[in-house]
């Protein structure tokens, strides 16, 4: 299985965990989700995504946002489209 699809499966699982957590568990899950995000995505994307994931999990009632999956979509879909458009402009 391709690495990007493994990340997608993990993203869906991590989002499911995040959505299922209740307030006391959020205190444990928030820093863990931020750490996992930085391990899944290298560089500045991972750092920013880790902070966003931490904040999304620690702020009450925002657990329904699928942060891991949205970052996966940004990294593997939106960013690739931007790169293709840039290559076409440079030709």
PDB file of N, CA, C and O in Angstrom, residues 7-79:
ATOM      1  N   UNK A   7      -1.268   7.022   5.317  1.00  0.00           N
ATOM      2  CA  UNK A   7      -1.508   8.247   6.080  1.00  0.00           C
ATOM      3  C   UNK A   7      -2.986   8.623   6.076  1.00  0.00           C
ATOM      4  O   UNK A   7      -3.502   9.123   7.073  1.00  0.00           O
ATOM      5  N   UNK A   8      -3.668   8.369   4.974  1.00  0.00           N
ATOM      6  CA  UNK A   8      -5.101   8.658   4.918  1.00  0.00           C
ATOM      7  C   UNK A   8      -5.865   7.786   5.905  1.00  0.00           C
ATOM      8  O   UNK A   8      -6.729   8.277   6.642  1.00  0.00           O
ATOM      9  N   UNK A   9      -5.546   6.508   5.937  1.00  0.00           N
ATOM     10  CA  UNK A   9      -6.213   5.595   6.874  1.00  0.00           C
ATOM     11  C   UNK A   9      -5.932   6.013   8.314  1.00  0.00           C
ATOM     12  O   UNK A   9      -6.841   6.077   9.144  1.00  0.00           O
ATOM     13  N   UNK A  10      -4.655   6.325   8.612  1.00  0.00           N
ATOM     14  CA  UNK A  10      -4.318   6.795   9.955  1.00  0.00           C
ATOM     15  C   UNK A  10      -5.047   8.098  10.277  1.00  0.00           C
ATOM     16  O   UNK A  10      -5.518   8.290  11.405  1.00  0.00           O
ATOM     17  N   UNK A  11      -5.148   8.986   9.301  1.00  0.00           N
ATOM     18  CA  UNK A  11      -5.834  10.259   9.517  1.00  0.00           C
ATOM     19  C   UNK A  11      -7.295  10.039   9.891  1.00  0.00           C
ATOM     20  O   UNK A  11      -7.809  10.680  10.812  1.00  0.00           O
ATOM     21  N   UNK A  12      -7.957   9.141   9.187  1.00  0.00           N
ATOM     22  CA  UNK A  12      -9.362   8.856   9.484  1.00  0.00           C
ATOM     23  C   UNK A  12      -9.503   8.242  10.873  1.00  0.00           C
ATOM     24  O   UNK A  12     -10.401   8.606  11.638  1.00  0.00           O
ATOM     25  N   UNK A  13      -8.587   7.346  11.232  1.00  0.00           N
ATOM     26  CA  UNK A  13      -8.617   6.732  12.564  1.00  0.00           C
ATOM     27  C   UNK A  13      -8.380   7.782  13.648  1.00  0.00           C
ATOM     28  O   UNK A  13      -9.116   7.854  14.635  1.00  0.00           O
ATOM     29  N   UNK A  14      -7.349   8.621  13.457  1.00  0.00           N
ATOM     30  CA  UNK A  14      -7.040   9.655  14.456  1.00  0.00           C
ATOM     31  C   UNK A  14      -8.182  10.666  14.583  1.00  0.00           C
ATOM     32  O   UNK A  14      -8.494  11.116  15.682  1.00  0.00           O
ATOM     33  N   UNK A  15      -8.814  11.028  13.463  1.00  0.00           N
ATOM     34  CA  UNK A  15      -9.969  11.923  13.531  1.00  0.00           C
ATOM     35  C   UNK A  15     -11.118  11.265  14.283  1.00  0.00           C
ATOM     36  O   UNK A  15     -11.814  11.922  15.056  1.00  0.00           O
ATOM     37  N   UNK A  16     -11.309   9.974  14.064  1.00  0.00           N
ATOM     38  CA  UNK A  16     -12.348   9.250  14.795  1.00  0.00           C
ATOM     39  C   UNK A  16     -12.089   9.247  16.293  1.00  0.00           C
ATOM     40  O   UNK A  16     -13.005   9.445  17.089  1.00  0.00           O
ATOM     41  N   UNK A  17     -10.840   9.037  16.673  1.00  0.00           N
ATOM     42  CA  UNK A  17     -10.482   9.084  18.100  1.00  0.00           C
ATOM     43  C   UNK A  17     -10.750  10.470  18.653  1.00  0.00           C
ATOM     44  O   UNK A  17     -11.326  10.632  19.730  1.00  0.00           O
ATOM     45  N   UNK A  18     -10.331  11.494  17.897  1.00  0.00           N
ATOM     46  CA  UNK A  18     -10.528  12.866  18.348  1.00  0.00           C
ATOM     47  C   UNK A  18     -11.993  13.229  18.506  1.00  0.00           C
ATOM     48  O   UNK A  18     -12.373  13.936  19.434  1.00  0.00           O
ATOM     49  N   UNK A  19     -12.825  12.733  17.606  1.00  0.00           N
ATOM     50  CA  UNK A  19     -14.257  13.031  17.681  1.00  0.00           C
ATOM     51  C   UNK A  19     -14.931  12.273  18.819  1.00  0.00           C
ATOM     52  O   UNK A  19     -15.943  12.721  19.349  1.00  0.00           O
ATOM     53  N   UNK A  20     -14.379  11.148  19.198  1.00  0.00           N
ATOM     54  CA  UNK A  20     -14.989  10.318  20.239  1.00  0.00           C
ATOM     55  C   UNK A  20     -14.571  10.707  21.650  1.00  0.00           C
ATOM     56  O   UNK A  20     -15.164  10.233  22.611  1.00  0.00           O
ATOM     57  N   UNK A  21     -13.569  11.559  21.779  1.00  0.00           N
ATOM     58  CA  UNK A  21     -13.062  11.884  23.106  1.00  0.00           C
ATOM     59  C   UNK A  21     -13.982  12.832  23.850  1.00  0.00           C
ATOM     60  O   UNK A  21     -14.628  13.687  23.261  1.00  0.00           O
ATOM     61  N   UNK A  22     -13.997  12.660  25.154  1.00  0.00           N
ATOM     62  CA  UNK A  22     -14.733  13.546  26.038  1.00  0.00           C
ATOM     63  C   UNK A  22     -13.747  14.458  26.743  1.00  0.00           C
ATOM     64  O   UNK A  22     -12.534  14.239  26.705  1.00  0.00           O
ATOM     65  N   UNK A  23     -14.254  15.450  27.433  1.00  0.00           N
ATOM     66  CA  UNK A  23     -13.424  16.505  28.012  1.00  0.00           C
ATOM     67  C   UNK A  23     -12.216  16.020  28.815  1.00  0.00           C
ATOM     68  O   UNK A  23     -11.116  16.478  28.555  1.00  0.00           O
ATOM     69  N   UNK A  24     -12.339  15.094  29.747  1.00  0.00           N
ATOM     70  CA  UNK A  24     -11.120  14.716  30.490  1.00  0.00           C
ATOM     71  C   UNK A  24     -10.062  14.077  29.601  1.00  0.00           C
ATOM     72  O   UNK A  24      -8.870  14.311  29.773  1.00  0.00           O
ATOM     73  N   UNK A  25     -10.489  13.291  28.611  1.00  0.00           N
ATOM     74  CA  UNK A  25      -9.533  12.623  27.731  1.00  0.00           C
ATOM     75  C   UNK A  25      -8.905  13.597  26.738  1.00  0.00           C
ATOM     76  O   UNK A  25      -7.805  13.363  26.244  1.00  0.00           O
ATOM     77  N   UNK A  26      -9.591  14.715  26.458  1.00  0.00           N
ATOM     78  CA  UNK A  26      -9.048  15.732  25.548  1.00  0.00           C
ATOM     79  C   UNK A  26      -7.726  16.288  26.055  1.00  0.00           C
ATOM     80  O   UNK A  26      -6.859  16.647  25.263  1.00  0.00           O
ATOM     81  N   UNK A  27      -7.559  16.349  27.349  1.00  0.00           N
ATOM     82  CA  UNK A  27      -6.315  16.869  27.935  1.00  0.00           C
ATOM     83  C   UNK A  27      -5.143  15.961  27.576  1.00  0.00           C
ATOM     84  O   UNK A  27      -4.027  16.425  27.380  1.00  0.00           O
ATOM     85  N   UNK A  28      -5.391  14.677  27.431  1.00  0.00           N
ATOM     86  CA  UNK A  28      -4.349  13.725  27.025  1.00  0.00           C
ATOM     87  C   UNK A  28      -4.249  13.674  25.501  1.00  0.00           C
ATOM     88  O   UNK A  28      -3.154  13.667  24.942  1.00  0.00           O
ATOM     89  N   UNK A  29      -5.395  13.665  24.807  1.00  0.00           N
ATOM     90  CA  UNK A  29      -5.402  13.496  23.361  1.00  0.00           C
ATOM     91  C   UNK A  29      -4.857  14.729  22.621  1.00  0.00           C
ATOM     92  O   UNK A  29      -4.218  14.583  21.579  1.00  0.00           O
ATOM     93  N   UNK A  30      -5.100  15.928  23.122  1.00  0.00           N
ATOM     94  CA  UNK A  30      -4.676  17.144  22.411  1.00  0.00           C
ATOM     95  C   UNK A  30      -3.169  17.179  22.157  1.00  0.00           C
ATOM     96  O   UNK A  30      -2.745  17.328  21.005  1.00  0.00           O
ATOM     97  N   UNK A  31      -2.315  17.026  23.181  1.00  0.00           N
ATOM     98  CA  UNK A  31      -0.878  17.037  22.884  1.00  0.00           C
ATOM     99  C   UNK A  31      -0.437  15.821  22.065  1.00  0.00           C
ATOM    100  O   UNK A  31       0.458  15.931  21.225  1.00  0.00           O
ATOM    101  N   UNK A  32      -1.086  14.685  22.279  1.00  0.00           N
ATOM    102  CA  UNK A  32      -0.744  13.489  21.517  1.00  0.00           C
ATOM    103  C   UNK A  32      -1.092  13.677  20.035  1.00  0.00           C
ATOM    104  O   UNK A  32      -0.302  13.320  19.156  1.00  0.00           O
ATOM    105  N   UNK A  33      -2.236  14.279  19.756  1.00  0.00           N
ATOM    106  CA  UNK A  33      -2.614  14.507  18.361  1.00  0.00           C
ATOM    107  C   UNK A  33      -1.665  15.502  17.695  1.00  0.00           C
ATOM    108  O   UNK A  33      -1.304  15.333  16.526  1.00  0.00           O
ATOM    109  N   UNK A  34      -1.246  16.523  18.426  1.00  0.00           N
ATOM    110  CA  UNK A  34      -0.270  17.467  17.884  1.00  0.00           C
ATOM    111  C   UNK A  34       1.043  16.784  17.568  1.00  0.00           C
ATOM    112  O   UNK A  34       1.639  17.011  16.507  1.00  0.00           O
ATOM    113  N   UNK A  35       1.486  15.922  18.468  1.00  0.00           N
ATOM    114  CA  UNK A  35       2.734  15.178  18.252  1.00  0.00           C
ATOM    115  C   UNK A  35       2.610  14.243  17.046  1.00  0.00           C
ATOM    116  O   UNK A  35       3.507  14.186  16.198  1.00  0.00           O
ATOM    117  N   UNK A  36       1.498  13.515  16.970  1.00  0.00           N
ATOM    118  CA  UNK A  36       1.297  12.591  15.846  1.00  0.00           C
ATOM    119  C   UNK A  36       1.284  13.330  14.510  1.00  0.00           C
ATOM    120  O   UNK A  36       1.827  12.840  13.514  1.00  0.00           O
ATOM    121  N   UNK A  37       0.691  14.510  14.512  1.00  0.00           N
ATOM    122  CA  UNK A  37       0.643  15.300  13.280  1.00  0.00           C
ATOM    123  C   UNK A  37       2.057  15.698  12.842  1.00  0.00           C
ATOM    124  O   UNK A  37       2.380  15.631  11.656  1.00  0.00           O
ATOM    125  N   UNK A  38       2.901  16.091  13.793  1.00  0.00           N
ATOM    126  CA  UNK A  38       4.272  16.475  13.428  1.00  0.00           C
ATOM    127  C   UNK A  38       5.071  15.274  12.937  1.00  0.00           C
ATOM    128  O   UNK A  38       6.000  15.439  12.152  1.00  0.00           O
ATOM    129  N   UNK A  39       4.737  14.086  13.399  1.00  0.00           N
ATOM    130  CA  UNK A  39       5.439  12.881  12.939  1.00  0.00           C
ATOM    131  C   UNK A  39       4.945  12.443  11.558  1.00  0.00           C
ATOM    132  O   UNK A  39       5.694  11.865  10.793  1.00  0.00           O
ATOM    133  N   UNK A  40       3.687  12.716  11.244  1.00  0.00           N
ATOM    134  CA  UNK A  40       3.139  12.310   9.952  1.00  0.00           C
ATOM    135  C   UNK A  40       3.600  13.219   8.815  1.00  0.00           C
ATOM    136  O   UNK A  40       3.772  12.762   7.688  1.00  0.00           O
ATOM    137  N   UNK A  41       3.771  14.501   9.119  1.00  0.00           N
ATOM    138  CA  UNK A  41       4.123  15.480   8.086  1.00  0.00           C
ATOM    139  C   UNK A  41       5.363  16.246   8.517  1.00  0.00           C
ATOM    140  O   UNK A  41       5.378  16.877   9.565  1.00  0.00           O
ATOM    141  N   UNK A  42       6.375  16.201   7.690  1.00  0.00           N
ATOM    142  CA  UNK A  42       7.656  16.833   8.016  1.00  0.00           C
ATOM    143  C   UNK A  42       7.624  18.332   7.700  1.00  0.00           C
ATOM    144  O   UNK A  42       6.747  18.819   6.996  1.00  0.00           O
ATOM    145  N   UNK A  43       8.599  19.028   8.227  1.00  0.00           N
ATOM    146  CA  UNK A  43       8.804  20.432   7.894  1.00  0.00           C
ATOM    147  C   UNK A  43       7.781  21.365   8.506  1.00  0.00           C
ATOM    148  O   UNK A  43       7.145  21.063   9.515  1.00  0.00           O
ATOM    149  N   UNK A  44       7.623  22.505   7.842  1.00  0.00           N
ATOM    150  CA  UNK A  44       6.716  23.532   8.348  1.00  0.00           C
ATOM    151  C   UNK A  44       5.264  23.070   8.358  1.00  0.00           C
ATOM    152  O   UNK A  44       4.502  23.453   9.240  1.00  0.00           O
ATOM    153  N   UNK A  45       4.889  22.270   7.368  1.00  0.00           N
ATOM    154  CA  UNK A  45       3.517  21.759   7.333  1.00  0.00           C
ATOM    155  C   UNK A  45       3.224  20.965   8.602  1.00  0.00           C
ATOM    156  O   UNK A  45       2.177  21.147   9.225  1.00  0.00           O
ATOM    157  N   UNK A  46       4.138  20.107   9.013  1.00  0.00           N
ATOM    158  CA  UNK A  46       3.948  19.308  10.219  1.00  0.00           C
ATOM    159  C   UNK A  46       3.879  20.156  11.473  1.00  0.00           C
ATOM    160  O   UNK A  46       3.070  19.895  12.369  1.00  0.00           O
ATOM    161  N   UNK A  47       4.723  21.184  11.535  1.00  0.00           N
ATOM    162  CA  UNK A  47       4.719  22.067  12.710  1.00  0.00           C
ATOM    163  C   UNK A  47       3.408  22.829  12.832  1.00  0.00           C
ATOM    164  O   UNK A  47       2.794  22.860  13.898  1.00  0.00           O
ATOM    165  N   UNK A  48       2.988  23.439  11.733  1.00  0.00           N
ATOM    166  CA  UNK A  48       1.737  24.204  11.745  1.00  0.00           C
ATOM    167  C   UNK A  48       0.557  23.270  11.987  1.00  0.00           C
ATOM    168  O   UNK A  48      -0.337  23.577  12.790  1.00  0.00           O
ATOM    169  N   UNK A  49       0.539  22.133  11.328  1.00  0.00           N
ATOM    170  CA  UNK A  49      -0.554  21.167  11.494  1.00  0.00           C
ATOM    171  C   UNK A  49      -0.607  20.642  12.927  1.00  0.00           C
ATOM    172  O   UNK A  49      -1.693  20.427  13.468  1.00  0.00           O
ATOM    173  N   UNK A  50       0.550  20.442  13.539  1.00  0.00           N
ATOM    174  CA  UNK A  50       0.585  19.987  14.929  1.00  0.00           C
ATOM    175  C   UNK A  50      -0.035  21.000  15.873  1.00  0.00           C
ATOM    176  O   UNK A  50      -0.804  20.643  16.776  1.00  0.00           O
ATOM    177  N   UNK A  51       0.268  22.271  15.653  1.00  0.00           N
ATOM    178  CA  UNK A  51      -0.312  23.330  16.492  1.00  0.00           C
ATOM    179  C   UNK A  51      -1.820  23.413  16.271  1.00  0.00           C
ATOM    180  O   UNK A  51      -2.595  23.492  17.234  1.00  0.00           O
ATOM    181  N   UNK A  52      -2.230  23.375  15.010  1.00  0.00           N
ATOM    182  CA  UNK A  52      -3.664  23.435  14.694  1.00  0.00           C
ATOM    183  C   UNK A  52      -4.399  22.241  15.304  1.00  0.00           C
ATOM    184  O   UNK A  52      -5.460  22.390  15.898  1.00  0.00           O
ATOM    185  N   UNK A  53      -3.810  21.068  15.192  1.00  0.00           N
ATOM    186  CA  UNK A  53      -4.427  19.862  15.748  1.00  0.00           C
ATOM    187  C   UNK A  53      -4.546  19.954  17.269  1.00  0.00           C
ATOM    188  O   UNK A  53      -5.582  19.608  17.836  1.00  0.00           O
ATOM    189  N   UNK A  54      -3.491  20.424  17.912  1.00  0.00           N
ATOM    190  CA  UNK A  54      -3.530  20.595  19.367  1.00  0.00           C
ATOM    191  C   UNK A  54      -4.647  21.550  19.759  1.00  0.00           C
ATOM    192  O   UNK A  54      -5.456  21.248  20.645  1.00  0.00           O
ATOM    193  N   UNK A  55      -4.702  22.714  19.111  1.00  0.00           N
ATOM    194  CA  UNK A  55      -5.719  23.711  19.455  1.00  0.00           C
ATOM    195  C   UNK A  55      -7.126  23.203  19.181  1.00  0.00           C
ATOM    196  O   UNK A  55      -8.039  23.420  19.981  1.00  0.00           O
ATOM    197  N   UNK A  56      -7.294  22.504  18.064  1.00  0.00           N
ATOM    198  CA  UNK A  56      -8.613  21.986  17.724  1.00  0.00           C
ATOM    199  C   UNK A  56      -9.096  20.970  18.759  1.00  0.00           C
ATOM    200  O   UNK A  56     -10.270  20.927  19.097  1.00  0.00           O
ATOM    201  N   UNK A  57      -8.196  20.180  19.278  1.00  0.00           N
ATOM    202  CA  UNK A  57      -8.584  19.166  20.261  1.00  0.00           C
ATOM    203  C   UNK A  57      -8.768  19.747  21.670  1.00  0.00           C
ATOM    204  O   UNK A  57      -9.575  19.245  22.438  1.00  0.00           O
ATOM    205  N   UNK A  58      -8.041  20.785  22.000  1.00  0.00           N
ATOM    206  CA  UNK A  58      -8.105  21.324  23.360  1.00  0.00           C
ATOM    207  C   UNK A  58      -9.276  22.295  23.531  1.00  0.00           C
ATOM    208  O   UNK A  58      -9.787  22.470  24.627  1.00  0.00           O
ATOM    209  N   UNK A  59      -9.717  22.936  22.428  1.00  0.00           N
ATOM    210  CA  UNK A  59     -10.843  23.871  22.501  1.00  0.00           C
ATOM    211  C   UNK A  59     -12.140  23.064  22.563  1.00  0.00           C
ATOM    212  O   UNK A  59     -12.396  22.218  21.707  1.00  0.00           O
ATOM    213  N   UNK A  60     -12.962  23.324  23.581  1.00  0.00           N
ATOM    214  CA  UNK A  60     -14.210  22.563  23.732  1.00  0.00           C
ATOM    215  C   UNK A  60     -15.129  22.693  22.513  1.00  0.00           C
ATOM    216  O   UNK A  60     -15.221  23.755  21.897  1.00  0.00           O
ATOM    217  N   UNK A  61     -15.780  21.605  22.180  1.00  0.00           N
ATOM    218  CA  UNK A  61     -16.795  21.513  21.124  1.00  0.00           C
ATOM    219  C   UNK A  61     -16.240  21.710  19.703  1.00  0.00           C
ATOM    220  O   UNK A  61     -17.004  21.933  18.784  1.00  0.00           O
ATOM    221  N   UNK A  62     -14.942  21.644  19.525  1.00  0.00           N
ATOM    222  CA  UNK A  62     -14.385  21.744  18.169  1.00  0.00           C
ATOM    223  C   UNK A  62     -13.861  20.385  17.697  1.00  0.00           C
ATOM    224  O   UNK A  62     -13.215  20.310  16.658  1.00  0.00           O
ATOM    225  N   UNK A  63     -14.164  19.341  18.437  1.00  0.00           N
ATOM    226  CA  UNK A  63     -13.652  18.002  18.120  1.00  0.00           C
ATOM    227  C   UNK A  63     -14.218  17.431  16.822  1.00  0.00           C
ATOM    228  O   UNK A  63     -13.684  16.464  16.302  1.00  0.00           O
ATOM    229  N   UNK A  64     -15.263  18.034  16.291  1.00  0.00           N
ATOM    230  CA  UNK A  64     -15.903  17.475  15.099  1.00  0.00           C
ATOM    231  C   UNK A  64     -15.165  17.842  13.808  1.00  0.00           C
ATOM    232  O   UNK A  64     -15.525  17.373  12.742  1.00  0.00           O
ATOM    233  N   UNK A  65     -14.140  18.674  13.902  1.00  0.00           N
ATOM    234  CA  UNK A  65     -13.371  19.061  12.711  1.00  0.00           C
ATOM    235  C   UNK A  65     -12.367  17.943  12.407  1.00  0.00           C
ATOM    236  O   UNK A  65     -11.533  17.614  13.249  1.00  0.00           O
ATOM    237  N   UNK A  66     -12.397  17.364  11.212  1.00  0.00           N
ATOM    238  CA  UNK A  66     -11.472  16.268  10.877  1.00  0.00           C
ATOM    239  C   UNK A  66     -10.089  16.806  10.452  1.00  0.00           C
ATOM    240  O   UNK A  66      -9.701  16.755   9.290  1.00  0.00           O
ATOM    241  N   UNK A  67      -9.339  17.322  11.401  1.00  0.00           N
ATOM    242  CA  UNK A  67      -8.081  18.012  11.134  1.00  0.00           C
ATOM    243  C   UNK A  67      -7.074  17.136  10.403  1.00  0.00           C
ATOM    244  O   UNK A  67      -6.444  17.581   9.439  1.00  0.00           O
ATOM    245  N   UNK A  68      -6.881  15.909  10.838  1.00  0.00           N
ATOM    246  CA  UNK A  68      -5.911  15.017  10.197  1.00  0.00           C
ATOM    247  C   UNK A  68      -6.261  14.801   8.723  1.00  0.00           C
ATOM    248  O   UNK A  68      -5.398  14.875   7.852  1.00  0.00           O
ATOM    249  N   UNK A  69      -7.537  14.554   8.446  1.00  0.00           N
ATOM    250  CA  UNK A  69      -7.970  14.307   7.075  1.00  0.00           C
ATOM    251  C   UNK A  69      -7.864  15.579   6.234  1.00  0.00           C
ATOM    252  O   UNK A  69      -7.469  15.515   5.071  1.00  0.00           O
ATOM    253  N   UNK A  70      -8.189  16.728   6.809  1.00  0.00           N
ATOM    254  CA  UNK A  70      -8.065  17.981   6.067  1.00  0.00           C
ATOM    255  C   UNK A  70      -6.609  18.283   5.715  1.00  0.00           C
ATOM    256  O   UNK A  70      -6.320  18.747   4.608  1.00  0.00           O
ATOM    257  N   UNK A  71      -5.687  18.005   6.621  1.00  0.00           N
ATOM    258  CA  UNK A  71      -4.265  18.203   6.329  1.00  0.00           C
ATOM    259  C   UNK A  71      -3.814  17.220   5.245  1.00  0.00           C
ATOM    260  O   UNK A  71      -3.032  17.568   4.366  1.00  0.00           O
ATOM    261  N   UNK A  72      -4.315  15.997   5.291  1.00  0.00           N
ATOM    262  CA  UNK A  72      -3.980  15.020   4.241  1.00  0.00           C
ATOM    263  C   UNK A  72      -4.461  15.532   2.879  1.00  0.00           C
ATOM    264  O   UNK A  72      -3.728  15.480   1.899  1.00  0.00           O
ATOM    265  N   UNK A  73      -5.694  16.042   2.835  1.00  0.00           N
ATOM    266  CA  UNK A  73      -6.238  16.580   1.578  1.00  0.00           C
ATOM    267  C   UNK A  73      -5.386  17.749   1.099  1.00  0.00           C
ATOM    268  O   UNK A  73      -5.060  17.839  -0.085  1.00  0.00           O
ATOM    269  N   UNK A  74      -5.016  18.632   2.011  1.00  0.00           N
ATOM    270  CA  UNK A  74      -4.167  19.762   1.618  1.00  0.00           C
ATOM    271  C   UNK A  74      -2.843  19.265   1.048  1.00  0.00           C
ATOM    272  O   UNK A  74      -2.402  19.730  -0.004  1.00  0.00           O
ATOM    273  N   UNK A  75      -2.205  18.325   1.739  1.00  0.00           N
ATOM    274  CA  UNK A  75      -0.871  17.874   1.345  1.00  0.00           C
ATOM    275  C   UNK A  75      -0.873  17.076   0.051  1.00  0.00           C
ATOM    276  O   UNK A  75       0.014  17.247  -0.788  1.00  0.00           O
ATOM    277  N   UNK A  76      -1.850  16.199  -0.129  1.00  0.00           N
ATOM    278  CA  UNK A  76      -1.817  15.292  -1.273  1.00  0.00           C
ATOM    279  C   UNK A  76      -2.733  15.687  -2.431  1.00  0.00           C
ATOM    280  O   UNK A  76      -2.614  15.127  -3.514  1.00  0.00           O
ATOM    281  N   UNK A  77      -3.643  16.630  -2.234  1.00  0.00           N
ATOM    282  CA  UNK A  77      -4.534  17.028  -3.311  1.00  0.00           C
ATOM    283  C   UNK A  77      -4.304  18.498  -3.686  1.00  0.00           C
ATOM    284  O   UNK A  77      -3.885  18.796  -4.797  1.00  0.00           O
ATOM    285  N   UNK A  78      -4.555  19.390  -2.753  1.00  0.00           N
ATOM    286  CA  UNK A  78      -4.485  20.822  -3.047  1.00  0.00           C
ATOM    287  C   UNK A  78      -3.070  21.254  -3.404  1.00  0.00           C
ATOM    288  O   UNK A  78      -2.868  21.972  -4.389  1.00  0.00           O
ATOM    289  N   UNK A  79      -2.100  20.821  -2.634  1.00  0.00           N
ATOM    290  CA  UNK A  79      -0.718  21.211  -2.901  1.00  0.00           C
ATOM    291  C   UNK A  79      -0.245  20.684  -4.256  1.00  0.00           C
ATOM    292  O   UNK A  79       0.468  21.380  -4.974  1.00  0.00           O
TER     293      UNK A  79
END
